[in-house]
Amino acid sequence: MPFDEDQVLGTLTLQEKASLMSGADFWHTKGVERAGVAAVMMTDGPHGLRKQVVEGGAAELGDSVPATCFPTAVTLASTWDPELMRRVGEALGREAAAQGVAVLLGPGVNIKRTPLCGRNFEYFSEDPYLTGRLAAGYVEGVQSQGVGTSLKHFAANNQETDRMRVSVEVDERTLREIYLPAFEHVVKTAQPWTVMCAYNKIAGIYASEHGWLLSGVLRGEWGFEGLVVSDWGAVHDRVAALAAGLDLQMPGIGPRPDKAVVGAVVDGRLPEDVLDAATRRVLHLVARSRTEPAAAPDLDAHHELAREAAAAGAVLLKNDPVAGHPVLPLSDEENVLVVGELARTPRYQGAGSSQVHPTRLDDALTALREVLGRDVPFVPGYTVDANPYQDLQLRTQAVEQARQAGTVVLFLGLLPADESEGYDRERLDLPTNQVRLLTALAEVNRRVVVVLANGSVVALTGWRRSAPAILETWLGGQGGGHAVAEILTGRRAPEGRLAETIPLRLTDTPAHGNFPGEFGHVRYGEGVLVGYRWYDARDVAVAYPFGHGLTYTTFGYDALTATVSGSGDDLAVDVSVRVTNTGSVAGAEVVQVYVRDPEASVLRPPRELKGFRKVRLAPGESQQVTITLGARDLAYWHPTLRHWIVEGGSFVVEVGSSSRDIRATAAVEVAGESAALPLDSMSTVAEWLAHPVGGPLLRGAMAAAGVPETDEEMLRQIPLEVALSFAGGAVAPAELARLVAAANA
Ligand code: BGC
């Protein structure tokens, strides 16, 4: 309901302003009836609406109005399709609007630091560039419907273990290059209505009280115009949080925090300006929010969209030939046996605050029968609660039937309790009874297709060779079953790509040894080497690399060019390549552009994703794809100068079908910026001599004092002050001070 925020602000009492700083209940802000300020509702999120039936209370997680359960973020991310994200966002926005919800609490853009994070299904990727582009599509889509989003959890909430207390010890360069860019991109390009602060601490300070993050970086540097809301229960000191830039405390916990705010203003600890600015932001949220429900959306159309998104996010990991032909797609006449309880009891979303009550639910078994228009035999094969006696019986039955089958389609996956918000996973493996079943089936049938359902990667080591084809569907939402049936039978081509590396072993993963921390601290010791950056830097073999995914056709790349224009902030590198569908069916390719600085003076990852484009091509069709890189795509964060730096020289641009399937490479020369650090008396001789101003000054002073320039590396690595003292104090301290001042002038 639009109103003039400044005019209303001027009429509010101190108590009324303070009352707007915290929720009325679990899901609503407080209104000020006298001033015509309504209460608005926010609710989870992210992949569907979780509007609780019993409004206001914490209630049961599963107890919400029916809403379309779209694929979870892990599946959506594997689409590599920002345009599809926007359409899903629009549908989510329509459903929220119809329920009178002002803000949908998503998307979650935390980086997957480890595959063990229990909440990885709710996050997009191990890569910040991909995460940012996809999340921006989602935010634009939702907000185009007049519904706000909440970009969460800001920042560095990358594990569930001890999430409400743990202090993340991470260096600024790593924050800037890995954990913040997705937030930054979405804020700068899509202006989410709200940002949700994380529960955890960063370097000992709660995210809810982190002035540098909330006010300095988010608002000051990135120009965030919206409201900062707390994660539910993340505020510990209301006044400190408000001073740091946190506007709205959720959920409501009674009058205590509001009284604290009033008290702090009255006794001068909190400037009233700070309260006014936060109040204005709450008023702005209310003013732009819908208070009346919008028209009911077309839920059938949303179900179709959920199916489309699930199909687009399913990743065909392998599809080997058996007797000369790839196993997939299955012909309509194929004598198929479906095995696995998950085929009829799908796992389609994760546990916790994102749990949606779906409007409908496709299961793969029914969908396969529908698509083929005939009965398809099914055996459950295993129990979900791993009952050894029953498992043995079910396995024996499955093996008997598999002997007679042409192809076995086996549904495997993690169980709800294996991954959830609130705690982390302990292992990467599938349940033992499921792997045992696969091994037994593979002994009697060579054509076993595995369909996986899990929210974060599972280890394939030990069983991968038993299955000539593997389709990873992640947690595909309410349309996932139908999507799988269409992909298996070739009615849709698979087109998903891995947004996270599938490692061979847990011990290979980047955070291993630094996760989940000890005694309240977790140290991000791997620094910027997260995900494929780590495996590539260490040359570690993986099961399937970041960006990988097969389809039913093949693609060729040629005619790569990379052309540099402009300089400084206007630097542009136009990367252009021709992609051709070289197979006999239509399909989608995700063209990926990676950048490397081979001459970097600091540790940089061997390759970083800086562009991608999904193209759909008919057999024989070609398309020229052009992706433009900017200065930021070549830059690293300089920890001492504290800004982005492009080092001049050559850069390598790689274009490929995955991070380990590079099809074409080009080198470009770019002019860089100086990263000269200020000199002081403890800068080394080598640093002084390399400095554009300090070098000549020092040479002059040494010549005047009769000290010869050294080319001995051991001496060159000594701080100047020490070196000069070794030279018998040839240059006096006052002269050295003068040199320092002149060098930095
Ligand atoms: C979660 C948020 C969620 C909120 C409200 C918190 O525990 O971390 O992601 O939006 O609860 O349910």
PDB file of N, CA, C and O and ligand atoms in Angstrom, residues 26-27 44 50 105 119 122 152-153 163-164 196 199 231-232 353 421, ligand 1:
ATOM      1  N   PHE A  26       5.894 -14.618  14.444  1.00  0.00           N
ATOM      2  CA  PHE A  26       6.917 -15.359  13.711  1.00  0.00           C
ATOM      3  C   PHE A  26       7.121 -14.840  12.289  1.00  0.00           C
ATOM      4  O   PHE A  26       8.221 -14.905  11.747  1.00  0.00           O
ATOM      5  N   TRP A  27       6.058 -14.336  11.671  1.00  0.00           N
ATOM      6  CA  TRP A  27       6.139 -14.024  10.240  1.00  0.00           C
ATOM      7  C   TRP A  27       5.763 -12.596   9.861  1.00  0.00           C
ATOM      8  O   TRP A  27       5.926 -12.216   8.694  1.00  0.00           O
ATOM      9  N   ASP A  44       9.103 -18.312   4.195  1.00  0.00           N
ATOM     10  CA  ASP A  44       9.998 -19.124   3.362  1.00  0.00           C
ATOM     11  C   ASP A  44       9.243 -19.522   2.112  1.00  0.00           C
ATOM     12  O   ASP A  44       8.017 -19.538   2.088  1.00  0.00           O
ATOM     13  N   ARG A  50       6.212 -21.409   1.837  1.00  0.00           N
ATOM     14  CA  ARG A  50       5.854 -22.159   3.051  1.00  0.00           C
ATOM     15  C   ARG A  50       5.084 -21.211   3.961  1.00  0.00           C
ATOM     16  O   ARG A  50       5.595 -20.703   4.957  1.00  0.00           O
ATOM     17  N   LEU A 105      11.345 -15.539   1.512  1.00  0.00           N
ATOM     18  CA  LEU A 105      12.661 -15.596   2.154  1.00  0.00           C
ATOM     19  C   LEU A 105      13.651 -16.458   1.367  1.00  0.00           C
ATOM     20  O   LEU A 105      13.943 -17.585   1.724  1.00  0.00           O
ATOM     21  N   ARG A 119      22.880 -28.112   4.295  1.00  0.00           N
ATOM     22  CA  ARG A 119      21.939 -27.253   3.606  1.00  0.00           C
ATOM     23  C   ARG A 119      22.348 -26.978   2.156  1.00  0.00           C
ATOM     24  O   ARG A 119      21.820 -26.054   1.540  1.00  0.00           O
ATOM     25  N   GLU A 122      19.901 -26.219  -0.627  1.00  0.00           N
ATOM     26  CA  GLU A 122      19.262 -24.903  -0.684  1.00  0.00           C
ATOM     27  C   GLU A 122      20.170 -23.854  -1.302  1.00  0.00           C
ATOM     28  O   GLU A 122      19.776 -22.708  -1.458  1.00  0.00           O
ATOM     29  N   LYS A 152      19.973 -14.390   1.171  1.00  0.00           N
ATOM     30  CA  LYS A 152      20.460 -14.899   2.450  1.00  0.00           C
ATOM     31  C   LYS A 152      21.564 -15.915   2.234  1.00  0.00           C
ATOM     32  O   LYS A 152      21.709 -16.420   1.125  1.00  0.00           O
ATOM     33  N   HIS A 153      22.356 -16.241   3.225  1.00  0.00           N
ATOM     34  CA  HIS A 153      22.436 -15.707   4.579  1.00  0.00           C
ATOM     35  C   HIS A 153      23.748 -14.943   4.626  1.00  0.00           C
ATOM     36  O   HIS A 153      24.806 -15.556   4.461  1.00  0.00           O
ATOM     37  N   ARG A 163      25.934 -23.434  13.648  1.00  0.00           N
ATOM     38  CA  ARG A 163      25.737 -22.257  12.782  1.00  0.00           C
ATOM     39  C   ARG A 163      25.359 -21.004  13.547  1.00  0.00           C
ATOM     40  O   ARG A 163      25.578 -19.900  13.091  1.00  0.00           O
ATOM     41  N   MET A 164      24.749 -21.175  14.746  1.00  0.00           N
ATOM     42  CA  MET A 164      24.293 -19.986  15.467  1.00  0.00           C
ATOM     43  C   MET A 164      25.380 -19.337  16.311  1.00  0.00           C
ATOM     44  O   MET A 164      25.163 -18.268  16.871  1.00  0.00           O
ATOM     45  N   MET A 196      19.071 -10.950   4.226  1.00  0.00           N
ATOM     46  CA  MET A 196      18.974 -11.571   5.558  1.00  0.00           C
ATOM     47  C   MET A 196      20.380 -11.832   6.083  1.00  0.00           C
ATOM     48  O   MET A 196      21.182 -12.478   5.411  1.00  0.00           O
ATOM     49  N   TYR A 199      23.476 -16.263  10.802  1.00  0.00           N
ATOM     50  CA  TYR A 199      23.544 -16.516  12.244  1.00  0.00           C
ATOM     51  C   TYR A 199      24.965 -16.374  12.787  1.00  0.00           C
ATOM     52  O   TYR A 199      25.181 -15.920  13.901  1.00  0.00           O
ATOM     53  N   ASP A 231      18.360 -13.214  10.350  1.00  0.00           N
ATOM     54  CA  ASP A 231      17.868 -14.579  10.294  1.00  0.00           C
ATOM     55  C   ASP A 231      17.097 -14.790  11.595  1.00  0.00           C
ATOM     56  O   ASP A 231      17.268 -14.050  12.571  1.00  0.00           O
ATOM     57  N   TRP A 232      16.228 -15.782  11.574  1.00  0.00           N
ATOM     58  CA  TRP A 232      15.291 -15.956  12.682  1.00  0.00           C
ATOM     59  C   TRP A 232      16.032 -16.313  13.979  1.00  0.00           C
ATOM     60  O   TRP A 232      16.520 -17.420  14.142  1.00  0.00           O
ATOM     61  N   SER A 353      13.523 -25.354   7.096  1.00  0.00           N
ATOM     62  CA  SER A 353      12.604 -24.233   6.919  1.00  0.00           C
ATOM     63  C   SER A 353      12.152 -24.047   5.474  1.00  0.00           C
ATOM     64  O   SER A 353      11.249 -23.269   5.206  1.00  0.00           O
ATOM     65  N   GLU A 421      18.719 -28.936   6.984  1.00  0.00           N
ATOM     66  CA  GLU A 421      19.081 -27.713   7.681  1.00  0.00           C
ATOM     67  C   GLU A 421      19.340 -28.065   9.141  1.00  0.00           C
ATOM     68  O   GLU A 421      18.726 -28.980   9.680  1.00  0.00           O
TER      69      GLU A 421
HETATM   70  C1  BGC B   1      16.686 -20.135   8.354  1.00  0.00           C
HETATM   71  C2  BGC B   1      16.250 -19.154   7.283  1.00  0.00           C
HETATM   72  C3  BGC B   1      14.753 -19.090   7.237  1.00  0.00           C
HETATM   73  C4  BGC B   1      14.227 -18.685   8.605  1.00  0.00           C
HETATM   74  C5  BGC B   1      12.722 -18.577   8.678  1.00  0.00           C
HETATM   75  C6  BGC B   1      16.036 -19.829   9.694  1.00  0.00           C
HETATM   76  O1  BGC B   1      16.302 -20.823  10.608  1.00  0.00           O
HETATM   77  O2  BGC B   1      18.085 -20.120   8.490  1.00  0.00           O
HETATM   78  O3  BGC B   1      16.774 -19.542   6.036  1.00  0.00           O
HETATM   79  O4  BGC B   1      14.331 -18.198   6.244  1.00  0.00           O
HETATM   80  O5  BGC B   1      14.646 -19.654   9.554  1.00  0.00           O
HETATM   81  O6  BGC B   1      12.142 -19.842   8.613  1.00  0.00           O
END
